[in-house]
Structure formats: C-alpha cells, structure tokens
XYZ file of C-alpha atoms in Angstrom:
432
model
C 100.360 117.736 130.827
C 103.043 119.222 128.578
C 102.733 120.578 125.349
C 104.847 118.169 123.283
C 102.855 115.425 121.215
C 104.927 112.691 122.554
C 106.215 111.640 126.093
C 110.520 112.712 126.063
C 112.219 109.017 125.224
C 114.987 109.398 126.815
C 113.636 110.868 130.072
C 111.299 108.300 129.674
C 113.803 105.126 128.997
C 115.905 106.239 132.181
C 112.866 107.001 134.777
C 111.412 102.981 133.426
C 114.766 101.997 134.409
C 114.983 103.705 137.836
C 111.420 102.306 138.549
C 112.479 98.858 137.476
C 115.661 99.243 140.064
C 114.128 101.109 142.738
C 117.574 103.669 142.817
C 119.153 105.788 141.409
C 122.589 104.924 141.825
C 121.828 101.510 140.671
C 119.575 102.887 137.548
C 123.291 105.498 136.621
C 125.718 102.804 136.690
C 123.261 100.554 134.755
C 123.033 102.968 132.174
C 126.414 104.711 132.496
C 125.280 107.886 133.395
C 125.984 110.427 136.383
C 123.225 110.339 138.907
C 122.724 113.820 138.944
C 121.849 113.152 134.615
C 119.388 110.188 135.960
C 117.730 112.837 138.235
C 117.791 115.534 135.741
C 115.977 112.843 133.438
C 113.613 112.065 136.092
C 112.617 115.649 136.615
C 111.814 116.717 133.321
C 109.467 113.886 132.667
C 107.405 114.653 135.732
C 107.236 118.336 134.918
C 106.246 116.896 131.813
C 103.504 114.736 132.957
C 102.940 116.970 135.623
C 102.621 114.376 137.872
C 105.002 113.225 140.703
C 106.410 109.665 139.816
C 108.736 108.904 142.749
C 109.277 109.035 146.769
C 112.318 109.181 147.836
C 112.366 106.446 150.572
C 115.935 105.344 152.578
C 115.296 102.063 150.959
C 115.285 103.783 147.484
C 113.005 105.252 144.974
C 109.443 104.257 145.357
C 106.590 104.502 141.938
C 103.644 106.027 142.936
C 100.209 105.110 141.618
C 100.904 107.069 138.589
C 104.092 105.613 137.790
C 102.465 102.307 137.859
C 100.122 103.454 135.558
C 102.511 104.846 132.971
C 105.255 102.114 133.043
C 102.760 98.965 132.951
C 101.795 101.026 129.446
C 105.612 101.283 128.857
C 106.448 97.395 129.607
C 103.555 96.937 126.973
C 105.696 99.146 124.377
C 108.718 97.136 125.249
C 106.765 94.284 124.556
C 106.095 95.125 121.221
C 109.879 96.370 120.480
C 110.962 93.033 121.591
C 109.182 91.511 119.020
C 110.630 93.896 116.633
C 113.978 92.769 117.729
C 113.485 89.647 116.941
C 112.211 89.855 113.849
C 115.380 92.217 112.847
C 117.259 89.585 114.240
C 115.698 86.673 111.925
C 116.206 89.084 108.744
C 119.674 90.154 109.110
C 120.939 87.506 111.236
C 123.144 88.257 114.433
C 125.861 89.901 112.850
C 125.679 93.868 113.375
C 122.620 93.513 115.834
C 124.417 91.163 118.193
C 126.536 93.995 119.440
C 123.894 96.702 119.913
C 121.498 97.166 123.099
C 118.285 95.209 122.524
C 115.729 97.121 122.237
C 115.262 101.033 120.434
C 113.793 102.520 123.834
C 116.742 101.213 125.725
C 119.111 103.166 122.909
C 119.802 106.496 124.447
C 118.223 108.356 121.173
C 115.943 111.468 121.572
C 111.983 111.806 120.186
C 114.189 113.471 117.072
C 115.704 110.225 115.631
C 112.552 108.114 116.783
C 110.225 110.638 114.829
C 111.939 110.951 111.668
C 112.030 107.357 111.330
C 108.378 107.136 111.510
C 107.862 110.605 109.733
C 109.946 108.811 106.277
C 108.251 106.018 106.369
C 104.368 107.669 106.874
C 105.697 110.221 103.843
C 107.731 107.887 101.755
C 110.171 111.259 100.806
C 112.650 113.249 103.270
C 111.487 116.260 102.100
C 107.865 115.914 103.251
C 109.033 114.337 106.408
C 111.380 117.118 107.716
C 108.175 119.609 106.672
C 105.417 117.140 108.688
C 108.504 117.588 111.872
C 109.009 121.595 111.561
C 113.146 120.670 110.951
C 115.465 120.645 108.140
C 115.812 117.291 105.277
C 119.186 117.192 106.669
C 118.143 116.486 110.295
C 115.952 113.920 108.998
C 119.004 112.220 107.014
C 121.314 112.233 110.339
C 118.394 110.301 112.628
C 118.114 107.617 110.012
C 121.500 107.301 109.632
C 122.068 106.653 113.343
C 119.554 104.453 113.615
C 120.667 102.325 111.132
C 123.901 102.458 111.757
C 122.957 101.023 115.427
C 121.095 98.218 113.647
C 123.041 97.361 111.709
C 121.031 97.556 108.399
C 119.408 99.540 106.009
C 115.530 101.069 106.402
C 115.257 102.652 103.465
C 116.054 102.575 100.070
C 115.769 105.314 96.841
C 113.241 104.105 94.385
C 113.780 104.729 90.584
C 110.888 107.167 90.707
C 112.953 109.062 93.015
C 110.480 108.030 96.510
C 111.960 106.538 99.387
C 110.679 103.045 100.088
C 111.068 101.530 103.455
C 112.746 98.017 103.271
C 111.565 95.172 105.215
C 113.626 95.820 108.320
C 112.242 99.701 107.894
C 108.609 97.846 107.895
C 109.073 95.737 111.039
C 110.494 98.522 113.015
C 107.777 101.141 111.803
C 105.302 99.102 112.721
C 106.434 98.009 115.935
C 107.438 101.659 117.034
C 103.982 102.913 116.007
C 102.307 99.954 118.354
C 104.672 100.767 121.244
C 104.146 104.402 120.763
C 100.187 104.141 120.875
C 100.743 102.290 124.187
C 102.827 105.500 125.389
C 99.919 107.631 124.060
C 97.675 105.835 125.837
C 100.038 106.189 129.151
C 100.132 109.161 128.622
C 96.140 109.638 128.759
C 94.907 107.045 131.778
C 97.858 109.324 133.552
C 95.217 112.177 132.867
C 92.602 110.152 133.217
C 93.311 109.581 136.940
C 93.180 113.097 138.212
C 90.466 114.458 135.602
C 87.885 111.479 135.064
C 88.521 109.784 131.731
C 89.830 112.156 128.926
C 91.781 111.212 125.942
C 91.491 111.108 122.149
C 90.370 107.619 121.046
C 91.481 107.014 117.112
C 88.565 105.361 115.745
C 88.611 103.696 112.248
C 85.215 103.649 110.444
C 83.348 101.900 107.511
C 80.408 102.982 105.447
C 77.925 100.963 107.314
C 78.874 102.379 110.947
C 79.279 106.054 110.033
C 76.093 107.126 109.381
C 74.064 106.196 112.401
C 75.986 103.815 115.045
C 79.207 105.806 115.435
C 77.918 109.516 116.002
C 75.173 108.352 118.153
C 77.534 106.774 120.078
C 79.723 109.420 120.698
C 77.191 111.432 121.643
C 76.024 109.185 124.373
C 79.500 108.677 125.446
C 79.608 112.382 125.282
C 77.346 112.739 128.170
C 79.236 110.287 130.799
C 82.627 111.822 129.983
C 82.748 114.957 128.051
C 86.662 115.170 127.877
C 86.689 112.110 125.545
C 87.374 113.423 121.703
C 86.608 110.497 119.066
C 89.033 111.275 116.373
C 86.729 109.453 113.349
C 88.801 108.173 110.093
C 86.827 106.617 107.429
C 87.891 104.288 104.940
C 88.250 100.886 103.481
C 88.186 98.131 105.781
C 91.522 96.679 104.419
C 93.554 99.720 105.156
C 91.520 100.273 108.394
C 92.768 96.620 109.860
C 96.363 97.358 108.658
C 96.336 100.969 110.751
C 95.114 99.136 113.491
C 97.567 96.652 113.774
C 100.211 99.324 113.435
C 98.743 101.260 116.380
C 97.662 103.811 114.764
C 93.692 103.398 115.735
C 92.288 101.772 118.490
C 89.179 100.374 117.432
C 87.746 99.683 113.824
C 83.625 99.453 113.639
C 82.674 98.334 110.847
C 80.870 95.403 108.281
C 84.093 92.944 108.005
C 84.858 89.545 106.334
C 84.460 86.676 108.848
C 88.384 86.143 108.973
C 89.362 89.352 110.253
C 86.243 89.066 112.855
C 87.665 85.681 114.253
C 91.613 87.131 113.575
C 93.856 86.000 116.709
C 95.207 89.108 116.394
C 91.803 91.418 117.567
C 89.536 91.132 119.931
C 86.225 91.386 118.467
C 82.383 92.617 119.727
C 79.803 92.108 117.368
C 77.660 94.872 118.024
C 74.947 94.626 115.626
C 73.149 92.807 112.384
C 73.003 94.860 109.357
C 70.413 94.652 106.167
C 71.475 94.423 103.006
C 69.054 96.752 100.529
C 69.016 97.453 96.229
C 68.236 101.522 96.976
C 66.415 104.118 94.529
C 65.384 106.862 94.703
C 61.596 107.759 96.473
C 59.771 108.384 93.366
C 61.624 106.264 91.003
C 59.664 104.475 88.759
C 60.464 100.704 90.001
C 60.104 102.440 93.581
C 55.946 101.278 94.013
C 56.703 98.430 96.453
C 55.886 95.738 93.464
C 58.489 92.678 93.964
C 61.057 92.358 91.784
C 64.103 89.699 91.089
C 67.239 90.868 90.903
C 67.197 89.812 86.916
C 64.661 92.601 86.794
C 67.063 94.998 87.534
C 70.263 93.743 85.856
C 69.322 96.129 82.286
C 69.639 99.065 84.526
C 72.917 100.979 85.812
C 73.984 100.584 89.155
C 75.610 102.611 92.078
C 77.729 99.703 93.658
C 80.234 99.407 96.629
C 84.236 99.014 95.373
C 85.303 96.054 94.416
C 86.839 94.365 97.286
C 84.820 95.397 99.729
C 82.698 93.066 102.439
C 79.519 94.446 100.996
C 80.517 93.686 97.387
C 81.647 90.466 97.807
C 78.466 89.501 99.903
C 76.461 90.910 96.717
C 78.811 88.940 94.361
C 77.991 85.407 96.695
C 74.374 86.516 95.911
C 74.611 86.999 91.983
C 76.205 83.846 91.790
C 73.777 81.874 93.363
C 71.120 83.169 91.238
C 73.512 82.348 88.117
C 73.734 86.191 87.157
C 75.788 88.358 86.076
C 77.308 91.797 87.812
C 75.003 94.324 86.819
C 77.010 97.366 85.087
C 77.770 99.951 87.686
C 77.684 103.799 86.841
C 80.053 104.417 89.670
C 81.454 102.401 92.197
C 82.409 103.908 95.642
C 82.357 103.920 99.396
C 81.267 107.514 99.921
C 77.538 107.858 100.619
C 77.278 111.702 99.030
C 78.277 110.112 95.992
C 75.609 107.274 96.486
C 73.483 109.508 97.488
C 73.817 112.091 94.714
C 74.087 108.763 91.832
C 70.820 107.929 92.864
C 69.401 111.012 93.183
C 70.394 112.592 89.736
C 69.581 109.155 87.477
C 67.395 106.213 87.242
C 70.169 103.931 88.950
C 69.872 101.982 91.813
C 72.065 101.095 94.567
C 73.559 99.036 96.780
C 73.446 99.676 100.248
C 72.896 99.029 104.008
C 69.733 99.886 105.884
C 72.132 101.796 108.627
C 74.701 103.340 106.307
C 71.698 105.021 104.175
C 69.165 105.050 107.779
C 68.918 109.118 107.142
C 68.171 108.650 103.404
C 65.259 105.924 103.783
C 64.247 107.291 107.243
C 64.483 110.906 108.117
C 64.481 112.578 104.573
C 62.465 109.619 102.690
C 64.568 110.601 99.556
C 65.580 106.675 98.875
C 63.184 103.754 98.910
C 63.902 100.241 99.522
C 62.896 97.975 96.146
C 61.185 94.271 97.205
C 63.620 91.699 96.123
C 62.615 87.874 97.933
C 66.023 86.351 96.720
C 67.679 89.447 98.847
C 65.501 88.728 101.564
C 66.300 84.965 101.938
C 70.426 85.988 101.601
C 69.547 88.350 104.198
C 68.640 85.804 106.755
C 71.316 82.673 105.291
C 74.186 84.838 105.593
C 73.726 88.223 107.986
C 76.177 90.580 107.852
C 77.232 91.869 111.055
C 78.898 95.032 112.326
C 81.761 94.738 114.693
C 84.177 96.772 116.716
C 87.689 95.398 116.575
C 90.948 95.850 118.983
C 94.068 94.782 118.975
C 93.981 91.479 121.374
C 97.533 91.953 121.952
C 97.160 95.693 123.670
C 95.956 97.263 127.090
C 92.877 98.896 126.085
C 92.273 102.391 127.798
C 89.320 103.721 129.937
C 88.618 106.110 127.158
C 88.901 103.271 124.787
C 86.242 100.864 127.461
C 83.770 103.405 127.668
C 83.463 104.190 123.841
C 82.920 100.925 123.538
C 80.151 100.011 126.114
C 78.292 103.227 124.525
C 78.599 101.703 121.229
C 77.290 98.157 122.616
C 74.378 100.559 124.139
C 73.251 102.206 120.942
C 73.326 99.136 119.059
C 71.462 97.152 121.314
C 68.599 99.537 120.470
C 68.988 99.724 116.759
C 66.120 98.084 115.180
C 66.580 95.052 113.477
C 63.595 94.872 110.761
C 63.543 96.184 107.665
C 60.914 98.836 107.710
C 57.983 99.596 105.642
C 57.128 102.773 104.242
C 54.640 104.046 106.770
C 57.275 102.408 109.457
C 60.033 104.411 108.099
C 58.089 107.768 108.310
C 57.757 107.439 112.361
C 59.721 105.163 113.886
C 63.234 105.754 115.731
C 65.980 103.519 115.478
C 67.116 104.233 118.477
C 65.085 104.152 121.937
C-alpha cells in the first residue's frame, strides 16, 4: 500500500469509471480525456494500492477480485455524495448547480481541493488548516474557491470573531465527503485485508461506562485472532460521539446511550451488555460499613456526579424525581474517571458511577465501596441501562470492523451481571 493517507481522487474517479465501462476508449471519451491520461490514471492507482485492478481482455477491461472490492466501497461513497447533491440542490435551488457534473468525485479535482475543504471546516481557520495539510493558507484559499465556484455557492463565511464558519451548504458537503471518504478508507483496508488476513485501523468512539473494562478487554481478545487490527480509541461524550459517527469519522460507538439513539434508523445497534448503576465512596469512608441508606441520607453531603446531559445523569435525575428530591450539590461534575477517582479519594464525597466504568476501583484495588441504597436497587431493575455498540445502518461495515465487534459481543457475554458483595469483589473475575 502507498504511503499517502488517502486513495488519489482523480486516479480513483477515472479507474471507477473504466470499471463501470469495461474500456478504455469508452471510459476517455466519457470523460474527455486521452486514453493514454485514462491509463496513466489507472496505473498510478494500482501502484498505489499495489494491487492489479484490471485484465486486459479483447472484449475490454476486466475488474479483478480486488477491484470489486474497492469500487463496491466506492459506489457506497457515491452513494453518500448523491445525497449531498441533493441536498445542495434543495438549498440553493437549480440555478448554478444545474450546470455542474453531479457529483464532487466525478469533478476532476485532486486530494488537494477535497482536503482543504474538509481541513477548514475540522479547524474552523485557514491558517490552522494549511498547517494540519503541510501547504501554504493560500493553497487552502484557491481549493475552496474552486470548489465553490463549481457549486455554485458559498461554504464558508468570516465570523465577527475573525473564525471561519462553515455555512449550511459547507455542512452538508463536509459531512457527506467525510462519510464517503470513510467508505474509501475502508476500501482501502478490506483491499489489504485480502492478501494479509484482516488488518486495518477501526475508529472506535467510547463512553465512560465501556472504557474501563469492556473495550480493552476486547481488543485484546480481538488482538489474538488478528493482530494487524489497531483500535484507534476516542473517548468522549455520547452526543458528540453519535454526531462523529454519522459523519464517518468512527465506525462504531460503545457506550451507555439514551433509548432514541439505540432504536435511531440511522444505526444499527447490538446491545452488548446490562450495566449497574452505583452511589461510590471511598473503602473506608465512614458511610462505607454496608448499613442501608436512602438516597435522602446522602443528599447533605457533596457529590462527584456525571455532566449534565449525560445518559447516566439523566437516569439519576428520573430517580431523584421519583423519590421527590432534590439534586444533591455536586463538588465536581465530569466524565473522566481519574477525576472521579481522585474526588472520592481526597474528600468525604460520594459518587456516581457504573459498576463497569469503576470495575478496577471496587474490584481489583478495593479503593471504592459500593453504599446500600434499596430505592437504587429497585431503579436498577425498572429501568436497566444497557451498553451498546452502534454503526451506521446506512454503511458497509468492514471485516476489521465485524470482528471487533463479535469480540466485544464475546467479552460481554461473560461480564457478570450481579452486583457484588465485598468478599465477592475481592475474588471473583468478571470475565471467564
């Protein structure tokens, strides 16, 4: 495989057409282009892939299996670029897009004008763009220029604070050319894939209940079946998690969600797990004796509590209101589990938590202890929350992509799902 991040556009737009055609006489005159350009094109994308993509054949030019591999992932990016069409279409009406070539991998541009799109609208300033691409601000300026002078309307505009803010056209067709390019990416890697085994970086988006125990365990079993598999692991909230996702820029979420982005037409959704909600302190806190408590109990204390917004905090919130109480005052709200961890640790707070997100804490070091609550109990088992792995229904899911996700099924299958005692938590293993 070549050294360049992304597959050559160009190369790439003129070998999908010779495929489609079968010649390349036929594939030239279609395009206007020499033959000998068509060929050149044709070349330099298989000394790219380093694959051969074509037999020459007196009926024509023939795909080979890995042709058909790569260009059912490149219909799939069409796909989505037809959709951005049509949205462009709706927003700025025919005139000016009526007279351009449908679709942006059918314009003869380079990976130059296709990046710096993308690279302005990740950065939101030209400056920082042209520095993320190795190239000067000015090189940025001409690709956007072209681009939007092809479609006919603006992509970005100059904010008063001096940023550049994509406009809603700039939205739809960042969006769209970040799905279409993940399907190239992923091309790109089942290409690999079918001379080396599986290989391939799979872009996984993770929340706080899934990263302390389900994910790495299940890379590590996937690890053993196909060792040239890198998970590339972002964590965050599970908002801006579902919005990279539909963008293409991850291919799976795990995570604890809210029940409308689980049943979302737009992913495809394995519920992998149940989850237990748990009020944390620390081992040898004073409340930390195993004597049952209510949750009014604890309400004159400070608390360590998820962000506001967050599936975890709104299941609390359901909770508090049931029992006609008030949100206990938090001394720091956050998703990161060192600064749970260390909250807890360093005061007479308590926390809320899961039983997998703090499994090390209450399990392997025995630094946090469960507290006894019966009203948290009963919520536990009227409304479960569930982790999930989520994919975009839309999109061809990879062999790299499959086989993380059959080792996550595996490892959650075996995570226990009791809340442990003490002397359980000193010897048991989650995990068979």
């Amino acid at each position: 495989m070549g050294a360049e991040r992304h597959v050559p556009f160009r190369a790439l737009r003129r070998a999908f057409l010779v495929h489609e055609v079968r010649h390349l006489t036929r594939a030239a005159n279609a395009l206007d282009r020499s033959q000998s350009a068509i060929t050149r094109s044709v070349l330099d994308l298989e000394r790219f892939l380093g694959c051969r993509l074509f037999e020459r054949r007196a009926t024509g030019m023939v795909g080979t299996r890995h042709a058909d591999l790569l260009f059912r992932r490149v219909q799939a990016s069409l796909e989505h670029l037809a959709a951005a069409d049509r949205k462009l279409r709706a927003l700025t009406g025919a005139t000016g897009l009526a007279r351009r070539t449908p679709h942006i991998l059918q314009l003869d541009v380079s990976n130059a004008v296709v990046l710096a799109v993308l690279a302005v609208f990740d950065h939101r300033d030209v400056a920082r763009a042209a520095a993320s691409l190795g190239i000067a601000p000015k090189s940025v300026r001409k690709s956007i220029t072209a681009v939007e002078r092809q479609l006919g309307t603006r992509l970005f505009e100059r904010t008063p604070t001096g940023a550049v803010a994509p406009t809603e056209a700039g939205n739809v067709l960042a969006t769209h050319l970040k799905r279409a390019l993940s399907e190239l990416r992923a091309g790109l890697e089942e290409l690999r894939g079918a001379d080396e085994g599986i290989s391939g970086v799979i872009r996984v988006g993770v929340t706080p209940s899934a990263g302390a125990l389900l994910v790495p365990r299940a890379v590590r079993l996937l690890r053993r079946s196909h060792p040239n598999v890198v998970v590339a692991v972002r964590a965050g909230a599970d908002h801006d998690l579902l919005s990279s996702l539909r963008s293409g820029d991850l291919d799976l979420v795990v995570g604890t969600l809210d029940a409308e982005d689980e049943t979302s037409e737009q992913t495809a959704t394995t519920r992998l797990t149940k989850d237990h909600v748990e009020v944390v302190a620390r081992a040898d806190h004073p409340l930390a004796r195993g004597k049952e408590l209510s949750l009014a109990d604890l309400l004159s204390l400070e608390w360590a509590l998820p962000p506001r917004g967050s599936p975890l905090r709104r299941w609390f919130s359901r909770l508090l209101e049931s029992e006609g109480l008030p949100e206990p005052r938090p001394l720091v709200e956050t998703a990161s589990l060192t600064i749970l961890r260390g909250a807890l640790l360093e005061s007479e707070c308590v926390g809320l938590t899961t039983q997998l997100e703090c499994w090390h804490e209450l399990v392997a070091q025995n630094l946090l202890e469960p507290l006894t609550i019966p009203s948290l109990a009963r919520q536990r088992v009227e409304r479960p929350l569930y982790l999930n792995a989520l994919r975009e229904a839309a999109a061809f899911s990879s062999p790299a992509v499959d086989a993380f996700l059959a080792a996550l099924v595996d490892v959650a299958a075996n995570v226990g799902r009791r809340p442990l005692t003490s002397a359980q938590r000193r010897y048991t293993n989650p995990i068979v």
